[in-house]
Amino acid sequence: MSNMSETRRGKFAASWLPGVLLWIGAMAPGGSDPPLLTSEDFPGLTVKQVERFEGKALYGYIDGGAELVYEYGFTRLAVQHVTAGGEEFTLESYLMRDDLAAIGLFSVSRGGCVSADSLGPFSCRSRYQVLWASSQMFLRLINPAGSAAGERIALELARILHRKIPGGSPVLPAVLGASGLPLEECRYVRGPLGVQNGFDTWSDLFDEAGLLEAYILPGNTDNGAVTVAQAEFADSSGCARFIRRFDQGAAVHRYLWRQSPTRVVAIESVGAENSLRERIEKAVMTKQ
Amino acid sequence: MITRVPLSRRRLLQVLGTGALGGLLSARFSPKSFSRQERLTPKTNISDALKHPRTAASLPGRFPARVVRAYDERSLSSDRPDVSRVEAMLARSMLALTGASTVSAAWKMFVTADDVIGLKVNPVAGKMLATSPELVHVIIRQLEEAGIPRTNILIWDRREFELHEVGFTSDAFPGIRIVGTERKDENGSFRDAGGKLYSETMIDHEWFYWADVEEHYDEETLPYMVNEGKESYFSRICTRDVTKIINIPILKNAGSSVTLCLKNLAYGSITNTSRLHRPLWHETCAEVPAFPPLRDKVVLNIVDGIKGCYQGGPAANPEFIVAFNTLLVGTDPVAVDRVGYGIILRKRQEENVQKEENPKARIFMDLAANIGLGVAEERKIDVEHV
């Protein structure tokens, strides 16, 4: 695939919008082991080392960094060091508790990278790594040298790995699709570390509110920055706490729909964003 | 039923009812003070640590509230630190910090030829985001020029194998001991023939950080934690093997906070750490360095900011690793952390990772300042740029 097709973010986003009505939590079939590369996968590929981490042993691999992974729901990790085409690569292949956990970890790990369409909607690549989430898997293929050849091979290896993953990826909530904002910017979070890593600007809003999960979609329109979010709380008092803080926020324009005692949809924007607000409201009501 | 909530205060209350929110309206949610007493966290034995009389060598050391920030935009060459430029940066820093007339004289203000000096590095995130071996070579060279024998220098961290992975090997550092608390044998086993963890011989049961929280570990995890229970034992490396410590963390974020001097000392020196991350991260970072094996031995902090990260830390995420081209040097670990925190916060804001400061990110620095380890208030810190 050419760089051109990989970087057409607008096209990528547009391809997501139609038909997004409901959140469908599609569990991945099977897939009890994280996918790995083999010497048959790529000419001259050599597997140098494989390490596996389960349970709390993730602390042994990334120490404090493990907390974020545990917050999402971790099952096991395989780390594979390989060489191919004269380049060295490290594959981190995470099996997460569910597909949302995989997407969530992907969403707060990406940045400064462009979409890699061939790896599905939750993917991105840069000079140094390819990241993607599919089914219950979150994968990171690192090209530590950052060479052009390594970048090319990493994408090929990623595609090979991607074909080994059964099942697909879930669809984002309809209200996000209705926003018209690029969906690849969506952060899915399940706790304070996810918020800190994904959208720290809202850390205070969620602080001690019993957040269970939130989809946070920041973006820009002609009027400036806008954020659309759907959040679910453990109880109604936590939800009310969030609403109160949201009301005290600094943004000029804030809109909020309470879908249930524990769930809200919120918009925060610099401009009035009447059109966006109407689309979101329609999506919220359609869901009802 | 879906309710649209127009967000003016009066209307909000009409929709939701004052009963639901009344209690919440009485206080803002952001805490303004971060003293230990006000935090509802599990108890620890920090009071035991504070009973030990301070010495002249105790943190914050010879230069409280003073930080030297060295910058060289060409300190990185082909993605690795340029040794000659880093050497010059460190020399400038040492002279500026101490006011000494020579670099060797500056070093001699902290160490003598009789000391056994531990260089506490950070290899946790792997090759891409570890304390650079180039900087450590520079430090060793300047120590040698100040009369410190190589045999009196060791490089240490929790996990010996991680040290090796990032380039701290005997081949690369001949004559220098490379040592970790947690270790494997040549067969990759954490245990000896009798089933005993090698790390058990590396911990000091006389020194421990007690906290009223515990976690049970499976067979896979225990070698990385060494022990269960409510005690986190200090490594013998810091309690017995070394007489002075030079702390060399890397400039990186941990969420909206940072993992710099205090975190590198705290989590790198004790066992049984995973139980502490969630409920007591700030307390651990602040309180473990208050125990004499660290408080009275750490003489200098040198933050490796040639490369660092502003997001994705403490793990290494290449998207967010950048050239800060910076070293931070000081004896006061709290002040150094505060300056490093400011650098990372500004970068996060520049890159639109966060708009405003999250005040909770600084809790550990406030706690450390409250127990006398240094100065956390930015306005009280003297930063010299060299």
XYZ file of C-alpha atoms in Angstrom:
674
model
C 0.000 0.000 0.000
C 1.302 3.425 -0.834
C 1.883 6.140 1.691
C -0.859 8.093 -0.014
C -3.570 5.606 0.762
C -2.295 5.091 4.292
C -2.495 8.753 5.127
C -5.855 9.715 3.804
C -7.355 10.320 7.178
C -10.398 12.060 5.811
C -11.294 9.101 3.698
C -10.720 6.840 6.635
C -12.997 8.864 8.818
C -15.693 9.079 6.198
C -15.667 5.338 5.730
C -16.682 5.016 9.344
C -19.623 7.274 9.458
C -22.398 5.494 7.599
C -24.340 2.869 9.375
C -22.989 3.558 12.804
C -26.084 3.279 14.921
C -25.328 1.341 18.010
C -22.426 0.265 20.031
C -21.890 -3.414 19.344
C -19.564 -5.065 21.780
C -18.365 -7.783 19.487
C -16.318 -10.245 21.473
C -13.486 -11.840 19.585
C -13.971 -15.484 18.850
C -11.262 -17.753 20.193
C -7.843 -16.120 20.160
C -6.493 -17.292 23.473
C -2.892 -16.589 22.525
C -1.393 -13.391 21.223
C -0.295 -13.762 17.593
C 3.417 -14.040 16.870
C 5.650 -14.100 13.821
C 7.305 -17.275 12.549
C 10.241 -17.836 10.235
C 7.797 -18.939 7.530
C 6.039 -15.608 7.564
C 8.706 -13.530 5.875
C 11.856 -14.395 3.882
C 14.864 -14.516 6.168
C 12.909 -13.705 9.310
C 14.668 -14.960 12.434
C 13.040 -15.178 15.827
C 15.677 -14.288 18.412
C 13.715 -14.368 21.630
C 10.195 -14.688 22.969
C 9.105 -13.627 26.452
C 5.660 -14.137 27.933
C 3.984 -12.311 30.761
C 0.717 -13.199 32.475
C -1.158 -12.012 35.518
C 0.773 -9.464 37.531
C 4.055 -10.352 35.826
C 3.562 -7.398 33.499
C 5.231 -5.388 36.235
C 8.305 -7.373 35.366
C 8.211 -6.055 31.847
C 7.183 -2.427 32.126
C 7.052 -1.827 35.862
C 4.797 1.145 36.592
C 3.651 1.305 32.979
C 1.739 -1.887 33.690
C -0.874 -0.002 35.713
C -2.480 1.463 32.626
C -2.714 -1.946 30.970
C -4.239 -3.482 34.079
C -6.782 -0.692 34.277
C -8.102 -1.698 30.871
C -8.019 -5.432 31.587
C -4.948 -7.505 30.775
C -4.742 -11.207 30.038
C -1.276 -11.892 28.672
C 1.588 -10.433 26.671
C 4.091 -12.035 24.331
C 7.200 -10.046 23.437
C 9.092 -11.248 20.418
C 12.435 -10.011 19.149
C 12.992 -10.742 15.470
C 15.252 -9.756 12.625
C 14.080 -9.434 9.051
C 15.656 -7.802 6.026
C 18.666 -6.860 8.119
C 16.532 -4.875 10.555
C 15.656 -5.606 14.176
C 12.087 -5.479 15.426
C 10.318 -5.955 18.714
C 6.743 -7.161 18.710
C 4.566 -6.588 21.756
C 1.448 -8.659 21.341
C -1.137 -8.085 24.053
C -4.169 -10.264 24.603
C -6.589 -8.043 26.472
C -9.670 -9.006 28.465
C -12.031 -7.863 25.715
C -11.970 -5.976 22.451
C -12.781 -2.632 24.048
C -9.774 -3.010 26.304
C -7.629 -3.530 23.204
C -9.079 -0.496 21.476
C -8.725 1.572 24.594
C -5.066 0.785 25.055
C -4.489 1.531 21.396
C -6.349 4.816 21.628
C -4.187 6.200 24.424
C -0.945 4.874 22.946
C -1.219 6.474 19.535
C -0.052 9.924 18.589
C 2.104 11.512 15.941
C 1.293 8.703 13.548
C -0.851 8.179 10.482
C -3.578 5.636 9.963
C -2.631 2.292 8.493
C -5.860 1.432 6.726
C -4.812 -2.086 5.859
C -4.749 -2.974 9.551
C -8.293 -1.911 10.242
C -9.797 1.184 11.755
C -7.796 1.134 14.965
C -4.310 1.366 13.568
C -1.538 3.813 12.984
C 2.057 3.784 11.926
C 5.102 5.981 12.120
C 8.767 5.683 11.371
C 9.322 3.848 14.642
C 6.331 1.597 15.087
C 3.087 0.166 13.873
C 0.265 0.082 16.401
C -3.103 -1.488 16.011
C -5.955 -3.155 17.841
C -8.105 -5.887 16.467
C -10.440 -8.203 18.299
C -8.975 -8.655 21.782
C -5.436 -7.944 20.596
C -3.378 -4.807 20.920
C -0.130 -5.016 18.977
C 2.897 -2.807 18.774
C 5.618 -3.623 16.250
C 8.635 -1.478 16.997
C 11.321 -0.534 14.503
C 13.791 0.928 16.994
C 16.281 2.162 14.407
C 13.599 4.166 12.658
C 15.068 3.306 9.264
C 13.032 3.633 6.076
C 13.629 -0.035 5.252
C 12.561 -1.022 8.737
C 9.426 1.059 8.448
C 8.493 -0.692 5.208
C 9.150 -4.177 6.563
C 7.344 -3.428 9.824
C 4.173 -2.628 7.920
C 4.461 -5.852 5.929
C 4.987 -7.869 9.107
C 2.066 -6.111 10.726
C -0.202 -7.097 7.851
C 0.926 -10.705 8.217
C 0.160 -10.626 11.913
C -3.153 -8.936 11.320
C -4.283 -11.832 9.142
C -3.670 -14.165 12.073
C -6.164 -12.387 14.293
C -9.668 -13.817 14.172
C -12.679 -11.578 14.529
C -13.109 -7.921 13.834
C -13.212 -4.687 15.710
C -16.187 -3.109 17.399
C -18.090 -0.090 16.171
C -18.014 3.175 18.042
C -21.144 4.739 19.553
C -23.469 6.420 17.102
C -23.166 9.823 18.732
C -19.492 9.939 17.891
C -20.111 9.053 14.273
C -22.768 11.733 14.101
C -20.257 14.358 15.105
C -18.449 14.173 11.779
C -15.143 14.402 13.605
C -12.323 11.999 12.636
C -13.070 8.873 14.628
C -9.472 7.735 14.772
C -8.929 10.434 17.371
C -11.381 8.757 19.756
C -10.016 7.742 23.165
C -11.721 4.953 25.015
C -10.948 5.031 28.744
C -11.880 2.938 31.744
C -10.314 4.751 34.631
C -8.120 7.605 35.782
C -4.946 6.399 34.097
C -6.702 6.064 30.790
C -8.041 9.594 31.149
C -4.622 10.907 32.142
C -2.976 9.257 29.182
C -5.761 9.822 26.712
C -7.303 13.178 27.525
C -5.841 14.628 30.665
C -7.735 17.864 30.157
C -10.787 16.083 31.502
C -9.078 14.332 34.423
C -10.660 16.657 36.933
C -14.112 16.173 35.454
C -13.927 12.439 36.042
C -12.054 12.558 39.313
C -13.745 10.338 41.914
C -16.916 10.214 39.848
C -16.866 6.422 39.557
C -16.208 6.406 35.836
C -16.767 3.009 34.257
C -15.999 3.925 30.690
C -15.918 6.895 28.374
C -15.484 7.534 24.696
C -13.861 10.918 24.238
C -13.542 12.368 20.772
C -11.622 15.628 20.462
C -11.471 17.430 17.150
C -11.602 20.733 15.375
C -14.150 22.498 13.251
C -13.970 25.854 11.477
C -14.970 27.410 14.783
C -12.189 25.845 16.826
C -11.731 22.934 19.216
C -14.614 20.653 20.084
C -14.907 17.536 22.236
C -17.719 15.006 22.100
C -17.978 12.318 24.745
C -20.178 9.534 25.990
C -19.553 8.434 29.556
C -20.949 5.759 31.818
C -20.658 5.964 35.603
C -21.026 3.392 38.348
C -23.945 5.216 39.917
C -26.155 8.253 39.503
C -24.342 10.331 42.099
C -21.069 9.948 40.205
C -22.852 10.926 37.044
C -24.323 13.979 38.775
C -20.892 14.897 40.059
C -19.545 14.845 36.522
C -22.435 17.011 35.317
C -21.809 19.588 37.994
C -18.128 19.830 37.125
C -18.873 19.950 33.443
C -21.156 22.874 34.089
C -18.310 24.701 35.817
C -15.926 24.100 32.928
C -14.106 26.847 31.114
C -15.443 26.102 27.638
C -17.772 28.710 26.242
C -20.286 26.225 24.889
C -21.319 23.072 26.704
C -24.194 20.744 25.982
C -25.180 17.638 27.801
C -27.772 14.917 27.491
C -28.444 12.517 30.310
C -29.304 9.251 28.620
C -29.887 7.385 31.844
C -29.133 7.946 35.535
C -25.589 6.785 34.881
C -24.881 7.779 31.282
C -24.316 11.127 29.608
C -23.402 12.495 26.218
C -21.535 15.780 26.367
C -20.211 18.384 23.942
C -17.698 21.041 24.826
C -16.723 23.561 22.176
C -15.219 26.931 21.507
C -17.853 27.898 18.948
C -21.612 27.426 19.148
C -21.529 24.367 16.826
C -25.279 24.396 16.320
C -25.175 21.984 13.431
C -22.986 19.511 15.273
C -25.160 19.792 18.335
C -28.278 19.059 16.307
C -26.693 15.978 14.749
C -25.624 14.685 18.145
C -29.044 15.316 19.614
C -30.659 13.457 16.758
C -28.328 10.519 17.327
C -29.027 10.565 21.049
C -32.763 10.564 20.486
C -32.542 7.924 17.762
C -30.811 5.664 20.205
C -33.698 6.096 22.589
C -35.949 8.915 29.282
C -33.209 10.994 27.768
C -32.931 14.437 29.269
C -31.141 17.279 27.634
C -29.448 19.296 30.321
C -28.959 22.965 29.439
C -25.893 23.883 31.402
C -26.541 27.068 33.142
C -26.341 26.614 36.868
C -29.941 27.542 37.616
C -31.379 25.453 34.809
C -29.183 22.496 35.730
C -30.580 22.467 39.208
C -34.101 22.690 37.893
C -33.584 19.641 35.764
C -31.771 17.465 38.218
C -33.112 18.714 41.485
C -31.139 20.302 44.277
C -31.320 17.205 46.427
C -29.114 15.251 44.119
C -26.449 17.877 43.934
C -26.714 19.852 47.114
C -23.886 18.132 48.862
C -21.673 18.426 45.867
C -22.009 22.144 45.437
C -20.292 22.948 48.673
C -16.740 22.330 47.587
C -14.572 22.540 44.524
C -13.063 19.231 43.605
C -9.447 20.171 43.052
C -7.434 19.801 46.229
C -5.300 22.788 47.105
C -3.080 21.127 49.635
C -1.170 17.910 49.477
C -0.058 17.180 52.995
C 0.183 13.584 54.149
C -2.388 14.070 56.882
C -5.049 15.148 54.465
C -4.684 12.236 52.116
C -6.876 9.254 52.769
C -4.300 6.691 51.802
C -3.105 3.548 53.574
C -0.780 4.022 56.515
C 2.959 3.651 56.100
C 5.993 3.611 58.387
C 7.265 6.990 57.245
C 7.308 8.112 60.878
C 9.950 5.448 61.587
C 12.134 6.859 58.855
C 11.818 10.363 60.191
C 12.983 9.269 63.646
C 16.492 8.743 62.315
C 18.479 11.905 62.970
C 19.428 13.797 59.883
C 23.121 14.109 59.029
C 25.098 16.725 57.168
C 24.781 14.511 54.116
C 21.013 14.172 54.256
C 18.855 15.276 51.367
C 18.410 17.893 50.024
C 22.188 17.900 50.209
C 24.643 20.705 49.773
C 22.611 22.866 47.429
C 18.948 22.917 48.388
C 16.555 24.548 45.934
C 19.250 24.888 43.313
C 19.112 23.295 39.870
C 21.397 23.672 36.897
C 19.841 23.167 33.505
C 22.314 22.464 30.717
C 21.147 22.639 27.124
C 22.892 21.886 23.847
C 20.772 21.581 20.752
C 23.397 19.337 19.187
C 23.765 16.950 22.100
C 22.093 14.218 20.094
C 23.855 12.855 17.031
C 22.377 10.079 14.888
C 19.856 9.465 17.639
C 22.550 8.838 20.268
C 24.055 11.264 22.762
C 27.150 13.015 21.428
C 29.687 12.125 24.101
C 31.881 15.188 23.757
C 28.941 17.575 23.926
C 27.363 15.717 26.830
C 30.685 15.806 28.626
C 30.841 19.563 28.163
C 27.257 19.935 29.375
C 27.977 17.977 32.514
C 31.196 19.886 33.168
C 29.388 23.218 32.839
C 26.683 21.952 35.157
C 29.065 20.797 37.854
C 30.941 24.074 37.820
C 27.746 26.109 37.925
C 26.204 24.027 40.692
C 29.212 24.084 42.982
C 31.064 27.244 42.088
C 34.248 25.182 42.029
C 37.154 26.262 39.849
C 37.642 22.887 38.202
C 35.379 19.999 37.325
C 37.382 17.620 39.508
C 37.126 19.985 42.446
C 33.384 20.080 41.890
C 33.118 16.304 42.045
C 35.283 16.175 45.146
C 32.668 18.192 46.967
C 30.457 15.106 46.799
C 32.685 12.048 46.752
C 36.106 10.877 47.889
C 38.427 8.120 46.799
C 37.288 6.074 49.783
C 33.672 6.056 48.754
C 31.939 3.235 46.978
C 29.728 5.058 44.542
C 26.518 3.642 43.150
C 25.272 5.088 39.882
C 21.525 4.527 40.054
C 20.349 4.387 36.470
C 16.976 3.615 34.923
C 16.755 0.907 32.246
C 13.109 -0.020 32.822
C 11.693 1.180 29.510
C 14.331 -0.563 27.424
C 16.901 0.727 24.967
C 14.789 3.510 23.540
C 14.238 5.277 26.829
C 16.914 4.281 29.319
C 19.564 6.304 31.078
C 22.101 6.514 28.289
C 25.327 4.544 28.652
C 27.072 7.513 26.994
C 26.129 9.809 29.882
C 27.205 7.200 32.407
C 30.565 6.868 30.654
C 30.971 10.628 30.935
C 30.159 10.578 34.652
C 32.604 7.753 35.270
C 35.331 9.572 33.354
C 34.848 12.726 35.389
C 34.812 10.705 38.610
C 38.057 9.016 37.629
C 39.623 12.366 36.844
C 38.611 13.409 40.337
C 40.552 10.482 41.732
C 37.831 7.892 42.201
C 39.064 4.393 41.298
C 36.908 2.500 38.823
C 36.784 -0.362 41.255
C 34.857 1.884 43.619
C 32.076 2.538 41.137
C 29.086 0.362 40.421
C 26.063 0.748 38.194
C 22.825 -0.503 39.698
C 19.095 -0.838 39.427
C 16.467 -3.344 40.408
C 16.857 -5.752 37.519
C 20.273 -6.822 36.447
C 19.056 -8.270 33.157
C 17.449 -4.962 32.210
C 20.764 -3.233 32.820
C 22.407 -5.640 30.403
C 19.678 -5.200 27.809
C 20.212 -1.473 27.509
C 23.987 -1.635 27.330
C 25.248 -1.641 30.897
C 27.478 -4.674 30.500
C 30.907 -5.616 31.765
C 32.202 -5.431 28.220
C 30.991 -1.881 27.793
C 32.092 -0.827 31.290
C 35.237 -2.817 32.098
C 36.184 -2.730 35.757
C 32.784 -1.409 36.838
C 30.385 -3.671 38.727
C 26.979 -3.963 37.080
C 24.557 -5.162 39.696
C 20.815 -5.546 40.204
C 18.651 -6.681 43.061
C 16.640 -9.029 40.872
C 18.746 -11.352 38.790
C 18.711 -14.428 36.631
C 21.409 -17.013 36.118
C 22.911 -17.944 32.762
C 19.993 -20.296 32.158
C 17.484 -17.521 32.618
C 16.284 -18.794 35.978
C 15.502 -16.486 38.866
C 16.071 -19.355 41.297
C 19.089 -21.355 42.372
C 19.226 -25.148 42.427
C 17.492 -25.120 45.789
C 14.580 -23.087 44.453
C 15.575 -19.935 46.289
C 15.306 -16.615 44.503
C 18.731 -15.105 43.884
C 17.210 -11.761 44.793
C 16.555 -12.935 48.339
C 20.261 -12.647 49.031
C 20.216 -9.110 47.720
C 17.711 -7.589 50.116
C 18.225 -6.154 53.574
C 15.593 -7.182 56.095
C 16.705 -4.483 58.509
C 15.413 -1.743 56.231
C 11.908 -1.803 54.867
C 9.058 0.432 53.781
C 5.924 -0.818 55.479
C 2.523 0.062 54.066
C -0.869 -1.212 55.058
C -1.574 -2.742 51.690
C -0.571 -6.082 50.271
C -0.889 -8.188 47.198
C -0.352 -11.863 46.481
C 1.820 -12.856 43.568
C 1.794 -15.931 41.398
C 4.943 -17.886 40.584
C 5.510 -15.847 37.438
C 5.335 -12.534 39.230
C 7.136 -13.208 42.483
C 10.667 -13.054 41.019
C 9.984 -9.472 39.974
C 8.616 -8.531 43.377
C 10.899 -10.712 45.563
C 8.459 -10.896 48.468
C 4.801 -10.546 49.399
C 3.366 -8.979 52.524
C 3.268 -5.429 53.795
C 7.015 -4.844 53.714
C 9.077 -3.614 50.808
C 12.692 -4.357 51.660
C 15.539 -2.132 50.600
C 18.192 -3.568 48.358
C 21.505 -4.311 50.019
C 23.087 -2.398 47.193
C 21.941 0.849 48.727
C 21.958 -0.172 52.387
C 25.356 -1.865 52.472
C 27.298 -1.951 49.222
C 27.587 1.743 48.467
C 28.500 4.744 50.563
C 27.322 7.385 48.070
C 24.667 7.384 45.376
C 24.526 9.399 42.199
C 20.984 9.256 40.902
C 20.629 9.286 37.094
C 16.989 9.041 36.006
C 15.680 9.855 32.575
C 13.372 12.743 31.728
C 9.982 11.136 31.242
C 6.352 11.499 32.096
C 4.087 9.168 34.011
C 0.605 10.132 32.900
C 0.335 13.812 33.696
C 3.035 13.478 36.335
C 6.714 12.598 35.965
C 9.070 9.816 36.904
C 12.366 11.492 37.678
C 14.672 11.606 40.728
C 12.324 10.575 43.523
C 10.566 7.849 41.571
C 13.864 6.427 40.329
C 15.170 6.202 43.863
C 11.986 4.928 45.449
C 10.802 2.232 43.120
C 14.324 1.260 42.137
C 15.519 0.524 45.632
C 12.842 -1.629 47.206
C 11.013 -4.901 46.643
C 7.312 -5.716 46.477
C 6.386 -2.591 44.561
C 3.324 -3.465 42.511
C 1.065 -3.241 45.583
C 2.186 0.375 45.961
C 1.524 1.729 42.493
C -2.178 2.324 42.658
C -2.923 3.289 46.260
C 0.373 4.880 47.226
C 2.285 6.022 44.178
C 2.810 9.552 45.431
C 3.571 8.460 48.988
C 6.065 5.858 47.838
C 7.898 8.313 45.609
C 8.140 10.783 48.470
C 8.664 8.548 51.481
C 11.061 5.814 50.416
C 13.840 8.347 49.695
C 13.357 9.622 53.249
C 14.868 6.441 54.678
C 18.523 6.841 55.648
C 19.972 4.413 53.073
C 18.813 6.834 50.420
C 18.352 10.110 52.269
C 21.891 10.113 53.627
C 23.697 8.652 50.618
C 22.299 10.399 47.556
C 24.759 13.194 46.861
C 23.784 14.218 43.366
C 20.949 13.899 40.875
C 21.630 14.090 37.159
C 18.538 13.823 34.978
C 19.310 12.457 31.541
C 17.151 14.615 29.336
C 19.147 14.283 26.158
C 16.209 12.211 25.029
C 13.021 11.864 27.015
C 9.303 11.475 26.625
C 6.319 13.687 27.329
C 3.578 11.110 26.835
C 3.363 7.338 26.954
C 5.737 7.127 29.911
C 6.930 5.479 31.999
C 7.009 2.899 29.199
C 8.728 3.774 25.939
C 6.387 4.875 23.185
C 8.461 6.056 20.225
C 5.778 8.490 19.122
C 6.431 10.593 22.167
C 10.177 10.288 22.605
C 11.846 13.566 21.784
C 15.224 15.261 22.027
C 15.085 17.575 24.996
C 18.881 18.069 24.658
C 18.955 18.745 28.365
C 20.667 17.708 31.576
C 19.319 18.715 34.974
C 21.780 18.643 37.838
C 21.277 19.280 41.523
C 21.561 17.791 44.970
C 17.918 18.532 45.817
C 15.829 15.780 44.191
C 12.560 17.585 44.820
C 13.720 20.770 43.163
C 15.179 18.863 40.231
C 11.925 16.970 39.835
C 9.963 20.215 39.936
C 12.072 21.711 37.151
C 11.835 18.527 35.093
C 8.117 18.428 35.653
C 7.825 21.939 34.263
C 9.739 20.968 31.129
C 7.487 18.003 30.484
C 4.302 19.890 31.289
C 5.184 22.631 28.813
C 5.953 20.062 26.148
C 2.637 18.318 26.791
C 0.862 21.627 26.419
C 2.772 22.492 23.245
C 1.838 19.146 21.776
C -1.769 19.552 22.903
C -1.632 16.477 25.118
C -3.085 18.526 27.936
C -4.276 22.086 28.186
C -3.994 22.846 31.856
C -1.898 21.522 34.655
C -3.378 18.679 36.656
C -2.538 19.765 40.213
C -2.567 16.197 41.441
C 0.479 15.500 39.307
C 2.635 17.325 41.848
C 1.454 15.584 44.986
C 4.601 13.523 45.501
C 6.778 16.600 45.308
C 4.708 18.387 47.931
C 4.831 15.335 50.173
C 8.601 15.047 49.777
C 9.056 18.718 50.563
C 6.905 18.353 53.660
C 9.265 15.729 55.056
C 12.331 17.786 54.362
C 13.742 16.200 51.230
C 13.834 19.384 49.230
C 11.944 22.304 47.793
C 8.836 21.846 45.658
C 7.687 25.402 45.185
C 8.783 26.588 41.777
C 9.214 30.205 42.826
C 11.695 29.179 45.511
C 13.920 27.197 43.167
C 16.980 28.829 41.684
C 17.470 27.521 38.153
C 20.715 28.361 36.364
C 20.879 27.789 32.639
C 24.255 26.836 31.210
